C-alpha cells in the first residue's frame, strides 16, 4: 500500500511540476528545475527563437565570455538592478514594468504609479 501511495505522490508531484513549468510558457522563460538542465536548455532556445531580437540574444549568449570584464561588470550591474526591482513588486506592477527596457525606466514607471 505504501508503494502505491508513493507512486501516486510522485506522479502527482511530476504532473504538478510539469504544469508549473508549462504555465505562461509563451510569455515567460521556462523555469530551471533541479536535474532538468538539458530539457530547460532546449526550451530556453525555443523561447528565444520566438523573440524579435533572437539573433542578438543568441549572439550575446555565445560571445559573452569574449567580452572584456569591465563591460561584463556593467552588464551584470544593469541586470542585477532590474532583478532587484522585479523581485520585490506586486504582480500588477510587474506586468506593467516588465516591458521596460532597463531599471531606470522601471523606476520611473513605478514612481508615476505610486504618486
PDB file of C-alpha atoms in Angstrom:
ATOM      1  CA  UNK A   1       0.000   0.000   0.000  1.00  0.00           C
ATOM      2  CA  UNK A   2       2.842   2.339   0.844  1.00  0.00           C
ATOM      3  CA  UNK A   3       4.428   1.844  -2.604  1.00  0.00           C
ATOM      4  CA  UNK A   4       1.130   2.728  -4.286  1.00  0.00           C
ATOM      5  CA  UNK A   5       0.845   5.917  -2.219  1.00  0.00           C
ATOM      6  CA  UNK A   6       4.444   6.856  -3.001  1.00  0.00           C
ATOM      7  CA  UNK A   7       3.908   6.225  -6.731  1.00  0.00           C
ATOM      8  CA  UNK A   8       0.732   8.336  -6.703  1.00  0.00           C
ATOM      9  CA  UNK A   9       2.539  11.137  -4.848  1.00  0.00           C
ATOM     10  CA  UNK A  10       5.394  11.001  -7.352  1.00  0.00           C
ATOM     11  CA  UNK A  11       3.007  11.072 -10.326  1.00  0.00           C
ATOM     12  CA  UNK A  12       1.041  13.951  -8.787  1.00  0.00           C
ATOM     13  CA  UNK A  13       4.258  15.783  -7.991  1.00  0.00           C
ATOM     14  CA  UNK A  14       5.559  15.244 -11.535  1.00  0.00           C
ATOM     15  CA  UNK A  15       2.253  16.390 -13.042  1.00  0.00           C
ATOM     16  CA  UNK A  16       2.202  19.482 -10.847  1.00  0.00           C
ATOM     17  CA  UNK A  17       5.823  20.220 -11.709  1.00  0.00           C
ATOM     18  CA  UNK A  18       5.087  19.905 -15.445  1.00  0.00           C
ATOM     19  CA  UNK A  19       2.034  22.159 -15.126  1.00  0.00           C
ATOM     20  CA  UNK A  20       4.105  24.786 -13.329  1.00  0.00           C
ATOM     21  CA  UNK A  21       6.845  24.516 -15.952  1.00  0.00           C
ATOM     22  CA  UNK A  22       4.316  24.991 -18.757  1.00  0.00           C
ATOM     23  CA  UNK A  23       2.409  27.853 -17.102  1.00  0.00           C
ATOM     24  CA  UNK A  24       2.960  31.045 -19.015  1.00  0.00           C
ATOM     25  CA  UNK A  25       5.473  29.374 -21.306  1.00  0.00           C
ATOM     26  CA  UNK A  26       4.510  31.651 -24.181  1.00  0.00           C
ATOM     27  CA  UNK A  27       5.042  34.800 -22.116  1.00  0.00           C
ATOM     28  CA  UNK A  28       7.828  33.851 -19.727  1.00  0.00           C
ATOM     29  CA  UNK A  29      11.054  31.965 -19.887  1.00  0.00           C
ATOM     30  CA  UNK A  30      10.830  28.363 -18.685  1.00  0.00           C
ATOM     31  CA  UNK A  31      11.903  27.632 -15.115  1.00  0.00           C
ATOM     32  CA  UNK A  32      15.046  25.627 -14.479  1.00  0.00           C
ATOM     33  CA  UNK A  33      14.264  22.693 -12.205  1.00  0.00           C
ATOM     34  CA  UNK A  34      16.857  20.545 -10.434  1.00  0.00           C
ATOM     35  CA  UNK A  35      18.121  17.769 -12.683  1.00  0.00           C
ATOM     36  CA  UNK A  36      16.336  19.158 -15.733  1.00  0.00           C
ATOM     37  CA  UNK A  37      19.049  21.249 -17.413  1.00  0.00           C
ATOM     38  CA  UNK A  38      19.019  19.538 -20.825  1.00  0.00           C
ATOM     39  CA  UNK A  39      15.250  19.961 -21.253  1.00  0.00           C
ATOM     40  CA  UNK A  40      15.416  23.531 -19.905  1.00  0.00           C
ATOM     41  CA  UNK A  41      18.249  24.466 -22.289  1.00  0.00           C
ATOM     42  CA  UNK A  42      16.229  23.218 -25.260  1.00  0.00           C
ATOM     43  CA  UNK A  43      13.117  25.071 -24.097  1.00  0.00           C
ATOM     44  CA  UNK A  44      15.072  28.287 -23.473  1.00  0.00           C
ATOM     45  CA  UNK A  45      16.487  28.159 -27.000  1.00  0.00           C
ATOM     46  CA  UNK A  46      12.992  27.658 -28.454  1.00  0.00           C
ATOM     47  CA  UNK A  47      11.691  30.517 -26.299  1.00  0.00           C
ATOM     48  CA  UNK A  48      14.470  32.806 -27.536  1.00  0.00           C
ATOM     49  CA  UNK A  49      13.612  31.868 -31.121  1.00  0.00           C
ATOM     50  CA  UNK A  50      10.155  33.434 -30.598  1.00  0.00           C
ATOM     51  CA  UNK A  51      11.642  36.846 -29.803  1.00  0.00           C
ATOM     52  CA  UNK A  52      12.068  39.539 -32.472  1.00  0.00           C
ATOM     53  CA  UNK A  53      15.721  40.111 -31.457  1.00  0.00           C
ATOM     54  CA  UNK A  54      16.553  36.380 -31.285  1.00  0.00           C
ATOM     55  CA  UNK A  55      19.774  36.695 -33.288  1.00  0.00           C
ATOM     56  CA  UNK A  56      21.132  39.294 -30.886  1.00  0.00           C
ATOM     57  CA  UNK A  57      20.154  37.221 -27.843  1.00  0.00           C
ATOM     58  CA  UNK A  58      21.857  34.111 -29.222  1.00  0.00           C
ATOM     59  CA  UNK A  59      24.904  36.233 -30.108  1.00  0.00           C
ATOM     60  CA  UNK A  60      25.067  37.550 -26.521  1.00  0.00           C
ATOM     61  CA  UNK A  61      24.964  34.040 -25.075  1.00  0.00           C
ATOM     62  CA  UNK A  62      27.641  32.804 -27.443  1.00  0.00           C
ATOM     63  CA  UNK A  63      30.051  35.733 -27.160  1.00  0.00           C
ATOM     64  CA  UNK A  64      29.617  36.859 -23.538  1.00  0.00           C
ATOM     65  CA  UNK A  65      32.797  35.076 -22.454  1.00  0.00           C
ATOM     66  CA  UNK A  66      34.750  37.116 -25.041  1.00  0.00           C
ATOM     67  CA  UNK A  67      33.504  40.475 -23.727  1.00  0.00           C
ATOM     68  CA  UNK A  68      36.020  42.463 -21.634  1.00  0.00           C
ATOM     69  CA  UNK A  69      35.498  42.181 -17.861  1.00  0.00           C
ATOM     70  CA  UNK A  70      34.706  45.903 -17.464  1.00  0.00           C
ATOM     71  CA  UNK A  71      31.791  45.669 -19.907  1.00  0.00           C
ATOM     72  CA  UNK A  72      30.616  42.393 -18.328  1.00  0.00           C
ATOM     73  CA  UNK A  73      30.581  44.108 -14.937  1.00  0.00           C
ATOM     74  CA  UNK A  74      28.419  46.918 -16.342  1.00  0.00           C
ATOM     75  CA  UNK A  75      26.022  44.462 -17.985  1.00  0.00           C
ATOM     76  CA  UNK A  76      25.796  42.402 -14.810  1.00  0.00           C
ATOM     77  CA  UNK A  77      25.097  45.507 -12.710  1.00  0.00           C
ATOM     78  CA  UNK A  78      22.310  46.553 -15.082  1.00  0.00           C
ATOM     79  CA  UNK A  79      20.783  43.073 -14.973  1.00  0.00           C
ATOM     80  CA  UNK A  80      21.052  42.987 -11.187  1.00  0.00           C
ATOM     81  CA  UNK A  81      19.306  46.366 -10.892  1.00  0.00           C
ATOM     82  CA  UNK A  82      16.398  45.035 -12.967  1.00  0.00           C
ATOM     83  CA  UNK A  83      16.194  41.871 -10.853  1.00  0.00           C
ATOM     84  CA  UNK A  84      16.236  43.809  -7.583  1.00  0.00           C
ATOM     85  CA  UNK A  85      13.227  45.791  -8.765  1.00  0.00           C
ATOM     86  CA  UNK A  86      11.316  42.837 -10.233  1.00  0.00           C
ATOM     87  CA  UNK A  87      11.805  40.618  -7.202  1.00  0.00           C
ATOM     88  CA  UNK A  88      10.022  42.946  -4.781  1.00  0.00           C
ATOM     89  CA  UNK A  89       6.993  44.275  -6.658  1.00  0.00           C
ATOM     90  CA  UNK A  90       3.411  43.035  -6.872  1.00  0.00           C
ATOM     91  CA  UNK A  91       2.181  41.134  -9.912  1.00  0.00           C
ATOM     92  CA  UNK A  92       0.023  44.046 -11.098  1.00  0.00           C
ATOM     93  CA  UNK A  93       3.033  46.369 -11.183  1.00  0.00           C
ATOM     94  CA  UNK A  94       5.266  43.627 -12.604  1.00  0.00           C
ATOM     95  CA  UNK A  95       3.010  43.241 -15.627  1.00  0.00           C
ATOM     96  CA  UNK A  96       3.378  46.970 -16.319  1.00  0.00           C
ATOM     97  CA  UNK A  97       7.125  47.428 -15.785  1.00  0.00           C
ATOM     98  CA  UNK A  98       8.226  44.113 -17.280  1.00  0.00           C
ATOM     99  CA  UNK A  99       8.115  45.724 -20.732  1.00  0.00           C
ATOM    100  CA  UNK A 100      10.556  48.472 -19.683  1.00  0.00           C
ATOM    101  CA  UNK A 101      13.987  48.184 -21.318  1.00  0.00           C
ATOM    102  CA  UNK A 102      16.015  48.920 -18.163  1.00  0.00           C
ATOM    103  CA  UNK A 103      15.921  49.567 -14.413  1.00  0.00           C
ATOM    104  CA  UNK A 104      15.828  53.352 -14.837  1.00  0.00           C
ATOM    105  CA  UNK A 105      12.654  53.191 -16.924  1.00  0.00           C
ATOM    106  CA  UNK A 106      11.125  50.709 -14.480  1.00  0.00           C
ATOM    107  CA  UNK A 107      11.878  53.058 -11.613  1.00  0.00           C
ATOM    108  CA  UNK A 108      10.205  55.984 -13.399  1.00  0.00           C
ATOM    109  CA  UNK A 109       7.058  53.947 -14.119  1.00  0.00           C
ATOM    110  CA  UNK A 110       6.830  52.755 -10.514  1.00  0.00           C
ATOM    111  CA  UNK A 111       7.244  56.325  -9.255  1.00  0.00           C
ATOM    112  CA  UNK A 112       4.421  57.522 -11.530  1.00  0.00           C
ATOM    113  CA  UNK A 113       2.174  54.662 -10.433  1.00  0.00           C
ATOM    114  CA  UNK A 114       2.757  55.256  -6.730  1.00  0.00           C
ATOM    115  CA  UNK A 115       2.462  59.060  -6.640  1.00  0.00           C
TER     116      UNK A 115
END
